[in-house]
PDB file of C-alpha atoms and ligand atoms in Angstrom:
ATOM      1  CA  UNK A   1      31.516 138.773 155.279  1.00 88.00           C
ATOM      2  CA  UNK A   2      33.226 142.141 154.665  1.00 89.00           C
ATOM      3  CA  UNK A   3      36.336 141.924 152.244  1.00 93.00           C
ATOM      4  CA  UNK A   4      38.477 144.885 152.207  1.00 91.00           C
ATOM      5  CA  UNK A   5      39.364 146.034 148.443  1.00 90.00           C
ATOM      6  CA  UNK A   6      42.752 147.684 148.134  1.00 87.00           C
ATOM      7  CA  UNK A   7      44.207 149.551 145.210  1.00 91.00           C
ATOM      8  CA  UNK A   8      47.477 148.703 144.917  1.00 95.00           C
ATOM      9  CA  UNK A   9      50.490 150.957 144.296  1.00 96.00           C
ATOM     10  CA  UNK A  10      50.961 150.747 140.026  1.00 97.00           C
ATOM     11  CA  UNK A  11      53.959 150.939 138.163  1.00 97.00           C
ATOM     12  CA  UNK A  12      54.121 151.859 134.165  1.00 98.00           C
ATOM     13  CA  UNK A  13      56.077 149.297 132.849  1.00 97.00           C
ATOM     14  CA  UNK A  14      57.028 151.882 130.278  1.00 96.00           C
ATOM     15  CA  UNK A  15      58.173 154.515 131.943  1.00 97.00           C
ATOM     16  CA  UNK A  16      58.631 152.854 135.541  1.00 98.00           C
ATOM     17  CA  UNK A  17      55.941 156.430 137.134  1.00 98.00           C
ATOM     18  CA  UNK A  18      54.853 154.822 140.305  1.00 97.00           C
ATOM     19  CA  UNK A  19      51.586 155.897 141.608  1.00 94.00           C
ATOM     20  CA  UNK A  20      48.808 154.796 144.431  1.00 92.00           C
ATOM     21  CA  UNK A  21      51.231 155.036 146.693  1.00 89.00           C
ATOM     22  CA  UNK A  22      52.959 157.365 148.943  1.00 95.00           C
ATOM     23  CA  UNK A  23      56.229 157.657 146.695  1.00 97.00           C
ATOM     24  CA  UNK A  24      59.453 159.584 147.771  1.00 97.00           C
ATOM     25  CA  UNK A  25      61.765 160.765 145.554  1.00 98.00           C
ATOM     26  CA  UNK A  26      65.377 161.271 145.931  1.00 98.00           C
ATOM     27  CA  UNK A  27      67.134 163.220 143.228  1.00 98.00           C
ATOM     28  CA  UNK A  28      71.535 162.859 142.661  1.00 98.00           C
ATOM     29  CA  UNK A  29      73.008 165.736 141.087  1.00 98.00           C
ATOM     30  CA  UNK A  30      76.673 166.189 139.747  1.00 98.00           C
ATOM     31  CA  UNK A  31      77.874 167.875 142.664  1.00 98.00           C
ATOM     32  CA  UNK A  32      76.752 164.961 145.123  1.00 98.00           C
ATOM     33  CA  UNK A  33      79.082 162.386 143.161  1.00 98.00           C
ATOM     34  CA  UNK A  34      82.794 164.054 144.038  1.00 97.00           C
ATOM     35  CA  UNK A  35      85.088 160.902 143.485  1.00 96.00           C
ATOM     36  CA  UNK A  36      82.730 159.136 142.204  1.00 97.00           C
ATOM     37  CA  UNK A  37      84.046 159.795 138.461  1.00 98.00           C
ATOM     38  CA  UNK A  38      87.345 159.456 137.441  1.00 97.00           C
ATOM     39  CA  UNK A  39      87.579 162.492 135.618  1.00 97.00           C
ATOM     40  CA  UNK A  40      87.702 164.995 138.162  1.00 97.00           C
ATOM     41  CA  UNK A  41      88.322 168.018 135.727  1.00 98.00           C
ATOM     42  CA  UNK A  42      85.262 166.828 133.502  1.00 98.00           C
ATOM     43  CA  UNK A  43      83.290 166.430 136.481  1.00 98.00           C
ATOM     44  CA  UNK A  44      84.181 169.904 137.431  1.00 97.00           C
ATOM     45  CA  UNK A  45      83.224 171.245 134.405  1.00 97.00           C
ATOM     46  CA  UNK A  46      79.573 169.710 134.527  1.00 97.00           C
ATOM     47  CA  UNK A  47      76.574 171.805 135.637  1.00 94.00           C
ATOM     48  CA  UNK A  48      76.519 171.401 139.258  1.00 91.00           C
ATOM     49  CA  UNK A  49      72.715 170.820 139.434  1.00 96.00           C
ATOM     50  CA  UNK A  50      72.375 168.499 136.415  1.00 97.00           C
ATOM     51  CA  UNK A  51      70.441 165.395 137.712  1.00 98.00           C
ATOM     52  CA  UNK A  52      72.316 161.859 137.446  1.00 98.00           C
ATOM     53  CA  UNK A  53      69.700 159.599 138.559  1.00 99.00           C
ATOM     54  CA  UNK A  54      66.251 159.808 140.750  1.00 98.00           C
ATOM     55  CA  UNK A  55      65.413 157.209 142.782  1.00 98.00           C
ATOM     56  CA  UNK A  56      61.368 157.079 143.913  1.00 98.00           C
ATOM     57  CA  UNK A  57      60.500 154.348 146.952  1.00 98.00           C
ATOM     58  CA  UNK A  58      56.807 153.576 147.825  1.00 98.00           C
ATOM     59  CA  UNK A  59      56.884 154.054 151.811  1.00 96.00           C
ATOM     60  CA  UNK A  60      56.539 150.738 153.479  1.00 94.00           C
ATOM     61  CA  UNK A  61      56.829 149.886 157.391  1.00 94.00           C
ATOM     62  CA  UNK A  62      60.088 148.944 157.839  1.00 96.00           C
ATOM     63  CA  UNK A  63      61.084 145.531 159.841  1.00 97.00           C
ATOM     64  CA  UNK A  64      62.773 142.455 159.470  1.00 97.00           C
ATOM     65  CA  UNK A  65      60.758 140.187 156.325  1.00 97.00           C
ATOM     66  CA  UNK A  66      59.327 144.070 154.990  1.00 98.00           C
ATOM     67  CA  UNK A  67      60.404 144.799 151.396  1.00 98.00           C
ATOM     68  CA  UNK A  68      60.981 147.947 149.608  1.00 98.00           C
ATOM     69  CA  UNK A  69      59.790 148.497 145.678  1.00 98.00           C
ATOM     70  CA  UNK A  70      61.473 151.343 144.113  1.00 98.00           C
ATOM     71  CA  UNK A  71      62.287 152.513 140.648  1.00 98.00           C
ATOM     72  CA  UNK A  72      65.887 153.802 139.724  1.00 99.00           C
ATOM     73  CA  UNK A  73      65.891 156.196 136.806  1.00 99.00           C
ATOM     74  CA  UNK A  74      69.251 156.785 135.315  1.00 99.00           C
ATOM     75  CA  UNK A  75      69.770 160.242 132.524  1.00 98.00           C
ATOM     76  CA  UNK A  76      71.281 159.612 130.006  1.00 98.00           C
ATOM     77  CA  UNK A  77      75.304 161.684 129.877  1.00 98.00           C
ATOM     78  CA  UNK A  78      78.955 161.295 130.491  1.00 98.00           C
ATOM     79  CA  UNK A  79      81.426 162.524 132.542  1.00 98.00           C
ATOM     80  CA  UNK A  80      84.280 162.721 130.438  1.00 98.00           C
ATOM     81  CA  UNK A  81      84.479 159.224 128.709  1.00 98.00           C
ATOM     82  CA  UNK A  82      82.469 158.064 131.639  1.00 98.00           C
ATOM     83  CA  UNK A  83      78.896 157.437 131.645  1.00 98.00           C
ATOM     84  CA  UNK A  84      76.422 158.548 134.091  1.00 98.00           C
ATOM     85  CA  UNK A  85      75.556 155.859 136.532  1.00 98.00           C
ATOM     86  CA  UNK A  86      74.613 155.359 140.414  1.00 98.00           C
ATOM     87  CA  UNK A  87      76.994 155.693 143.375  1.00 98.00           C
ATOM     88  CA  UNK A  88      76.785 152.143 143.886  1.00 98.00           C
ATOM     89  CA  UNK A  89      76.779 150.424 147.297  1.00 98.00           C
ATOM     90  CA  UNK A  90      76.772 147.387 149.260  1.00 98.00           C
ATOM     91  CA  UNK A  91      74.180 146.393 151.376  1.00 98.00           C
ATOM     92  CA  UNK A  92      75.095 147.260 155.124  1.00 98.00           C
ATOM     93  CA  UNK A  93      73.681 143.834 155.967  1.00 98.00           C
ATOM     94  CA  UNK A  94      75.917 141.919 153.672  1.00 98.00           C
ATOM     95  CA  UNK A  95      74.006 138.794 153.345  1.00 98.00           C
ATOM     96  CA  UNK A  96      70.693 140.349 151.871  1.00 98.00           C
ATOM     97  CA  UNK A  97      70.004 140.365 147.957  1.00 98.00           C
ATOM     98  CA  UNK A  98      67.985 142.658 146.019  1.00 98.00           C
ATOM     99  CA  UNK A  99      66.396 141.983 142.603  1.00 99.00           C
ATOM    100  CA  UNK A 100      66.737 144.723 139.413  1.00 99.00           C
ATOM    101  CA  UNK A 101      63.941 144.091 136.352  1.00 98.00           C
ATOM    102  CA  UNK A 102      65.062 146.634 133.583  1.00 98.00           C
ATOM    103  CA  UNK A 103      61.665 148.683 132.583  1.00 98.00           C
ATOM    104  CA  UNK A 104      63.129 151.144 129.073  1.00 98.00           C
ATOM    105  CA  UNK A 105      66.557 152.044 128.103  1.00 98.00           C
ATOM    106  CA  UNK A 106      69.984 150.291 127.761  1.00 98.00           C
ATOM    107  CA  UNK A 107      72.612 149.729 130.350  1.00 98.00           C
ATOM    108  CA  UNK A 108      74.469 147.294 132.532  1.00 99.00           C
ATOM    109  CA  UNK A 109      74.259 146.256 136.244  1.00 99.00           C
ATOM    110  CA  UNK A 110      78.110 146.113 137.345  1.00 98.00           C
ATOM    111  CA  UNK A 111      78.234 144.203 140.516  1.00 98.00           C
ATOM    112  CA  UNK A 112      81.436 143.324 142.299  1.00 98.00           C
ATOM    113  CA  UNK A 113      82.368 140.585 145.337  1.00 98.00           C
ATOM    114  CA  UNK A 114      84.053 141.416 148.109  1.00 97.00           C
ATOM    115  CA  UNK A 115      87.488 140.281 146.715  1.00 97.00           C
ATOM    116  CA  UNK A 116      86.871 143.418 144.177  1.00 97.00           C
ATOM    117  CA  UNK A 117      85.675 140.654 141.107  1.00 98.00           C
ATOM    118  CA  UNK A 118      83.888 141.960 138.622  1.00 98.00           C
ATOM    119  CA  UNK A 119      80.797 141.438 136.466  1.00 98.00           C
ATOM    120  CA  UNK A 120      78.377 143.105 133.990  1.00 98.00           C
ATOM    121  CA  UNK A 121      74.829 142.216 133.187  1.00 99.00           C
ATOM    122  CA  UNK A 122      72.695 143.990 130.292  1.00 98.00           C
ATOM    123  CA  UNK A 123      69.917 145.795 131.392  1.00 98.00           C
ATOM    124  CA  UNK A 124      66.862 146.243 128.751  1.00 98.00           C
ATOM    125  CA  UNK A 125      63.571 146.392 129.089  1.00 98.00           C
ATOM    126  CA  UNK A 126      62.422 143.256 130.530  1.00 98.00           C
ATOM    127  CA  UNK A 127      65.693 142.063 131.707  1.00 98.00           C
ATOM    128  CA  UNK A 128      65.128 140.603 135.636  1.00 98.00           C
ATOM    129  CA  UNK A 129      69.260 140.679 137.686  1.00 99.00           C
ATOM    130  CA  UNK A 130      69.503 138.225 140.935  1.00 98.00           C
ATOM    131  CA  UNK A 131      71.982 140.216 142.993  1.00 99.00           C
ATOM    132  CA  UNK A 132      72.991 137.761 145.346  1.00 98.00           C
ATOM    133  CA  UNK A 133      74.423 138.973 149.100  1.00 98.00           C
ATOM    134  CA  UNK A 134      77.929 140.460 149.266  1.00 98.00           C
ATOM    135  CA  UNK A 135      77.772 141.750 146.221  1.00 98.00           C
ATOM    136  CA  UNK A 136      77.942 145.016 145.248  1.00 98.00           C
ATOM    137  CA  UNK A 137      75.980 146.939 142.421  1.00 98.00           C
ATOM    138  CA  UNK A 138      75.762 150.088 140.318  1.00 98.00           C
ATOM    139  CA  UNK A 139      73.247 150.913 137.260  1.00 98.00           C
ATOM    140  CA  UNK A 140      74.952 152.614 134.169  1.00 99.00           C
ATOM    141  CA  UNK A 141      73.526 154.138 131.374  1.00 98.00           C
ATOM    142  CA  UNK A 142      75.414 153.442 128.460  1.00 98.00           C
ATOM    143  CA  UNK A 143      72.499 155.038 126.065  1.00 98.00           C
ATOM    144  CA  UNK A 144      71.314 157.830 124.470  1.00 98.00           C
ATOM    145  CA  UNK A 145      67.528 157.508 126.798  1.00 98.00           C
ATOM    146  CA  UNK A 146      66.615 156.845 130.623  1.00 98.00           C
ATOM    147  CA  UNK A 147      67.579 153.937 131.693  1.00 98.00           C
ATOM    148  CA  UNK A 148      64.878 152.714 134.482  1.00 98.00           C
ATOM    149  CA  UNK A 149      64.792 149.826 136.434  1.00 98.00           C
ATOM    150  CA  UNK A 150      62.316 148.438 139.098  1.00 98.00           C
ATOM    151  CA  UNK A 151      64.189 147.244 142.180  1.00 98.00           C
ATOM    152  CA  UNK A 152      62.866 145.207 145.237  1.00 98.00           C
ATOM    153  CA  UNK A 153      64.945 144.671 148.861  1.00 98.00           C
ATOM    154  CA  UNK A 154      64.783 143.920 152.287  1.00 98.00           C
ATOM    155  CA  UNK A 155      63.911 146.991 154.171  1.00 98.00           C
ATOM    156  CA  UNK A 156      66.946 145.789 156.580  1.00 98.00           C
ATOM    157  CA  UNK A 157      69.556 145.502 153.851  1.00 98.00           C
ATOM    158  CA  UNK A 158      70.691 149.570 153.830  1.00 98.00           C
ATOM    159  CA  UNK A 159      73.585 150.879 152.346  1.00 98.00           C
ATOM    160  CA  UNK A 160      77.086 150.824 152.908  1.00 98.00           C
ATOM    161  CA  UNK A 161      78.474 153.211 150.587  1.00 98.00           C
ATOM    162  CA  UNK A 162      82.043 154.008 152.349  1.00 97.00           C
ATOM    163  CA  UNK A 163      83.621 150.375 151.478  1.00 97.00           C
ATOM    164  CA  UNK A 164      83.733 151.611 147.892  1.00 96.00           C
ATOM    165  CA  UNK A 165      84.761 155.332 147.861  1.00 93.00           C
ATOM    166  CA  UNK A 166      87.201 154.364 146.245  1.00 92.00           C
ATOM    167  CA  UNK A 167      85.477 152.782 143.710  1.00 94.00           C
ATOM    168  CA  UNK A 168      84.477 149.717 141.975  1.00 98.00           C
ATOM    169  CA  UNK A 169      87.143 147.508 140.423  1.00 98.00           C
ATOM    170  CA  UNK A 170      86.212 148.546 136.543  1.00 98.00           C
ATOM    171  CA  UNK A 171      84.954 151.693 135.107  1.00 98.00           C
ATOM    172  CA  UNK A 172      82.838 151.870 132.299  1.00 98.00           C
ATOM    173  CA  UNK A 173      83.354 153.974 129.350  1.00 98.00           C
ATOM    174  CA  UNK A 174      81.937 155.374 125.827  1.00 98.00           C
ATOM    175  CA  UNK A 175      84.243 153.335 122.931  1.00 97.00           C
ATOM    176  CA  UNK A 176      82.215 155.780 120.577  1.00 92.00           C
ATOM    177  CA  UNK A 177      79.697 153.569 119.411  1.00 94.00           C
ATOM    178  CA  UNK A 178      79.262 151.284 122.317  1.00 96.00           C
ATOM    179  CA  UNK A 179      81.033 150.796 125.856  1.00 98.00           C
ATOM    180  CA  UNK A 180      84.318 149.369 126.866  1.00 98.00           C
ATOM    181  CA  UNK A 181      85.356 147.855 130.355  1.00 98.00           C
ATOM    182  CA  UNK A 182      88.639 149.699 131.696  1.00 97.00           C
ATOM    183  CA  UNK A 183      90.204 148.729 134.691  1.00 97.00           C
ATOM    184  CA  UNK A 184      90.082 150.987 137.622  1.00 94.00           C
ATOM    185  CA  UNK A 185      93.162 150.814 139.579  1.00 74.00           C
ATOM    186  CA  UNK A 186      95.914 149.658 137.179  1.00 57.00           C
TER     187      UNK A 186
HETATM  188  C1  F6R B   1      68.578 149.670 146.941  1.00 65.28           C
HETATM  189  C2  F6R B   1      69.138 149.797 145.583  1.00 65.28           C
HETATM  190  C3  F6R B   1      68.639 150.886 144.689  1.00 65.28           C
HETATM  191  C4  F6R B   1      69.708 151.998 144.742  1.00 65.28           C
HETATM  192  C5  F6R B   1      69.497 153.101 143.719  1.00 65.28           C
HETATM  193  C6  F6R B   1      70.495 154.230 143.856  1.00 65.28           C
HETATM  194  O1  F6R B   1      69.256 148.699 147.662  1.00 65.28           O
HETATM  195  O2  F6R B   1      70.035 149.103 145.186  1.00 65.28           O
HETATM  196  O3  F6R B   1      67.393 151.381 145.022  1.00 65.28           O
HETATM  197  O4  F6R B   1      69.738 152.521 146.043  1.00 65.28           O
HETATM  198  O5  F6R B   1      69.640 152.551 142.437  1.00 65.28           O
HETATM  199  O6  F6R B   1      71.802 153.748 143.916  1.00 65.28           O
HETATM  200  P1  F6R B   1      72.776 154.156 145.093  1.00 65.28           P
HETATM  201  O7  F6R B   1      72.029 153.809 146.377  1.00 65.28           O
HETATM  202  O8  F6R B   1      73.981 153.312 144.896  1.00 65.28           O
HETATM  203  O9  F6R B   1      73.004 155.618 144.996  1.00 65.28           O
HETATM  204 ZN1   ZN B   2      70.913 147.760 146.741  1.00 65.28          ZN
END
């Protein structure tokens, strides 16, 4: 009998470096998150190529039942009062959940229904976040270090980013020890 012996694509639990795998990495600077901030003349004060967050995906075939693996790494900053944090989407297919562990650093997972409620969840290392379908979700680093976290979804899910450009229902802001919940639209 011949058994075929794969090595496995590897994460660092530490530092959430994939490797053994074909990995692709997406970088988000400043300038690719217009609107995404709510101080505009902060954000326009910010180095244009300073890196928000990198994304890296391990290449996979991509088909109905297929899963992605990915790692999100968040820098630590602030736009104004503002910390840095992801663009935040939907998934295109609504229905499809995705599943966040926390890997180093401090933050929270703000997801939001589609009738624009609200939540927070704390992301440390070792923290594992069930984001149901229809839900909507954006990483924030509310420390002082990376915040990484491991994320696996259905290759079908995508994104739709465009039903929130203008935003999720609460921004999140430096209180100047901690954070503080502010509501977006008031
Ligand atoms: C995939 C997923 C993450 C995010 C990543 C960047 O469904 O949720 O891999 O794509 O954290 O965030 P966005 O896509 O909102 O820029
Ligand atoms: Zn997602």
């Amino acid at each position: 009998m011949t058994l075929s012996t794969l090595v496995p694509p590897h994460v660092a639990w530490q530092t959430g470096a994939l490797k053994n795998g074909p990995v692709i990495r997406k970088t988000t600077d400043i300038a690719a998150l217009a609107g995404v901030f709510a101080d505009t003349k902060s954000w326009q004060r910010c180095e244009p190529g300073q890196a928000v967050y990198d994304v890296d995906v391990l290449q996979t075939e991509t088909c109905e039942g297929a899963l992605f693996t990915g790692v999100t790494h968040v820098h630590p900053g602030r736009v104004g009062d503002e910390f840095f944090m992801t663009r935040g989407h939907f998934h295109a297919r609504r229905e499809q959940g995705e599943v966040y562990f926390g890997l180093r650093g401090c933050g929270l997972l703000l997801l939001q229904n589609e009738r624009g409620e609200a939540r927070v969840e704390i992301v440390t290392a070792g923290s594992v976040h069930i984001i149901p379908g229809y839900t909507a979700h954006r990483l924030i680093n509310t420390g002082g270090e990376i915040l990484s976290a491991l994320a696996v979804w259905p290759t079908v899910a995508g994104h739709d980013y465009a039903t929130l450009s203008d935003g999720f229902s609460v921004r999140i802001k430096t209180d100047g020890t901690g954070w503080r919940a502010e509501a977006s639209h008031d």
